[in-house]
XYZ file of C-alpha atoms in Angstrom:
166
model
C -10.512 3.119 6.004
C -6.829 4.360 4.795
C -5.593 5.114 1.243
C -4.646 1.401 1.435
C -8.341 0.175 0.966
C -9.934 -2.296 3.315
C -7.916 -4.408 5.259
C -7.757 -7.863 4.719
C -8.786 -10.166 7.654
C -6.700 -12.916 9.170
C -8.474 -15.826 8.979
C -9.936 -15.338 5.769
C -9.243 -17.188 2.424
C -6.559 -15.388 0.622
C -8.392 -14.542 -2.283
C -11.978 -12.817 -0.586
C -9.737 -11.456 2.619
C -11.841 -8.620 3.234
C -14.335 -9.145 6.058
C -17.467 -8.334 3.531
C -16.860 -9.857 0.468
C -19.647 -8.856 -1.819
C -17.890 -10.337 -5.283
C -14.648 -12.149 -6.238
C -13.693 -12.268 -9.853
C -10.920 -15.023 -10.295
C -8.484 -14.116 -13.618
C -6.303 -17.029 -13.075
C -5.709 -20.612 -11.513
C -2.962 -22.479 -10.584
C -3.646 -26.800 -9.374
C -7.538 -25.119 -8.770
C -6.176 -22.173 -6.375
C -6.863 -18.722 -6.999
C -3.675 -16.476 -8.175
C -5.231 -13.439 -9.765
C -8.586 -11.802 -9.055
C -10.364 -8.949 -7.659
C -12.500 -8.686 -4.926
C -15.131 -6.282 -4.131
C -16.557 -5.192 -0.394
C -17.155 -2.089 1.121
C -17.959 -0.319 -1.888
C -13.662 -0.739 -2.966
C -12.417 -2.801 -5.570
C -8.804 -4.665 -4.905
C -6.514 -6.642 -7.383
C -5.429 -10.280 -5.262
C -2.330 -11.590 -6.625
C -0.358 -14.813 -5.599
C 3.029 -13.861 -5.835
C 4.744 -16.595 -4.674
C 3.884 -19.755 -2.833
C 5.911 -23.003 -1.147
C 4.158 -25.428 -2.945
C 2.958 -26.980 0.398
C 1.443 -24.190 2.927
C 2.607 -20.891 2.526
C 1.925 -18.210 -0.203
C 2.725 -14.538 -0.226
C -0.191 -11.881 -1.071
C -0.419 -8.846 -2.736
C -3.255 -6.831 -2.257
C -3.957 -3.751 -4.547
C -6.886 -1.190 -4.140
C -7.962 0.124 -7.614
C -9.315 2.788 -8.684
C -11.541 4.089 -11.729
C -8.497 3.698 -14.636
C -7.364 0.527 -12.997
C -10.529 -0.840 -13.594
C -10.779 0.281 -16.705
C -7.703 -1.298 -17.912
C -8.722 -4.497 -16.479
C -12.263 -4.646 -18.472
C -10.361 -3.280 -21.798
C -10.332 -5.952 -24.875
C -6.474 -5.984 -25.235
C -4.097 -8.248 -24.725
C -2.265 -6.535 -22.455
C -1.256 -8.604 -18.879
C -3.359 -8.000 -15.987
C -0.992 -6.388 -13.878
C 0.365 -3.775 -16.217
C 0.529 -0.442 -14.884
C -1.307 -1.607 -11.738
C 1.645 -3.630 -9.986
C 4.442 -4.204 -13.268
C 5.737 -0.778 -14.746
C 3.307 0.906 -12.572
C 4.010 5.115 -13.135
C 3.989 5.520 -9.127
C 4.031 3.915 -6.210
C 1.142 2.063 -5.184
C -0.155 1.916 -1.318
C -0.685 -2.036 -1.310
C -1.427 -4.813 1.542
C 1.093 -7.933 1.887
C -0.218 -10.578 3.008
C 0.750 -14.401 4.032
C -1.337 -17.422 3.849
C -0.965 -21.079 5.346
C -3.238 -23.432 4.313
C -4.739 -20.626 2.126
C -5.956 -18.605 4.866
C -4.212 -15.468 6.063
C -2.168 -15.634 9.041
C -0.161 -12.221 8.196
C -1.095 -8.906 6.755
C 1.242 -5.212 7.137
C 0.298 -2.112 4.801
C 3.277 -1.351 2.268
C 3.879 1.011 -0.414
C 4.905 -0.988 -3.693
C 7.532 1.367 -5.630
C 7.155 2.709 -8.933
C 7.709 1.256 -12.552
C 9.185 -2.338 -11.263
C 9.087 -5.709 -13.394
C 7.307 -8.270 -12.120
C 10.476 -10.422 -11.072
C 11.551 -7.025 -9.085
C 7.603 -6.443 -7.761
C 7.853 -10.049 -6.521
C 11.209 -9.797 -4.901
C 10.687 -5.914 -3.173
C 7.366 -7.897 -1.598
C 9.079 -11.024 -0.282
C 11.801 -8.916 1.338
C 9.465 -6.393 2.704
C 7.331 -9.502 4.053
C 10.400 -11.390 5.653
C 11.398 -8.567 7.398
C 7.753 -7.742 8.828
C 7.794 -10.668 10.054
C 11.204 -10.877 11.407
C 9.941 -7.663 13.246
C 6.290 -9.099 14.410
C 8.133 -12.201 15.679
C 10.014 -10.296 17.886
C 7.637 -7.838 19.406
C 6.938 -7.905 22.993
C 4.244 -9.065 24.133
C 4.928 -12.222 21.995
C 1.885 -13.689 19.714
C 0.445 -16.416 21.423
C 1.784 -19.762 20.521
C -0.279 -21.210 17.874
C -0.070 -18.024 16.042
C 3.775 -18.129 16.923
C 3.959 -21.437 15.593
C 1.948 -20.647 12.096
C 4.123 -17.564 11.671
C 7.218 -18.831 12.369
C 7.067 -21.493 9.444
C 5.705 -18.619 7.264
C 8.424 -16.817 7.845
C 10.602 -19.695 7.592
C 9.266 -20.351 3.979
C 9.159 -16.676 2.679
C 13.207 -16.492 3.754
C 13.514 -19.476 1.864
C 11.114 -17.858 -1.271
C 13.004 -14.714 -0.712
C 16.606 -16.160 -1.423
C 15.228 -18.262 -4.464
């Protein structure tokens, strides 16, 4: 395990991506998809965050391990947003997972360290450019992914240029 918590598994639904889901908390919804939750396997606890998706296939993933004051803050009886201090206005950077889905399951993940004290418009945007070029790099690694997987990941990266320039 690294300091950026349990990897999430291809394959898996975006929002329990961790090979032994024991819990998944859902925060918020969008059209009956998942956006905002945590997820707990493995002993860890991660925040699951939709950043952006295409409307049709594709979404982009965030994937934050938390710790004891993370948790904290997300059980408190404020009114405070969800992703205060955890992702938005954050006091340092955070070691994260970025993932993208198609069809809701993931089909890309790559480790990343999330600056510090970012809005969420800037969180979102550092993420989808970190994610486009991942997978501008992953695309063109030799030997090449085999071609279903080339196919999937080529319209995801397709779609998170095109989220990326929105």
């Amino acid at each position: 395990m690294s300091s950026y918590g349990p990897a999430p598994e291809l394959g898996k639904l975006a929002w329990a991506p961790l090979p032994t889901v024991e819990a998944v908390e859902i925060i918020d919804r969008y059209n009956g998809v998942p956006t905002l939750g945590v997820a707990r396997a493995q002993g860890e606890t991660c925040l699951f965050w939709r950043i952006l998706s295409d409307d049709e296939h594709v979404s982009v993933w965030l994937y934050v391990p938390l710790t004891n004051p993370d948790e904290e803050h997300l059980n408190a009886d404020d009114d405070s947003d969800y992703l205060d201090t955890i992702v938005v206005k954050s006091s340092r950077p955070r070691y994260t997972t970025m993932g993208v889905a198609y069809d809701n399951r993931l089909v890309f993940e790559r480790e990343w360290q999330l600056p510090a004290d970012l809005s969420a418009d800037d969180a979102a945007l550092a993420c989808l450019e970190f994610c486009a070029e991942a997978m501008r790099v992953a695309l063109a690694q030799k030997p090449p992914l085999p071609a279903t997987r080339r196919r999937i990941a080529q319209k995801a990266s397709e779609a998170v240029k095109h989220l990326a320039t929105c």
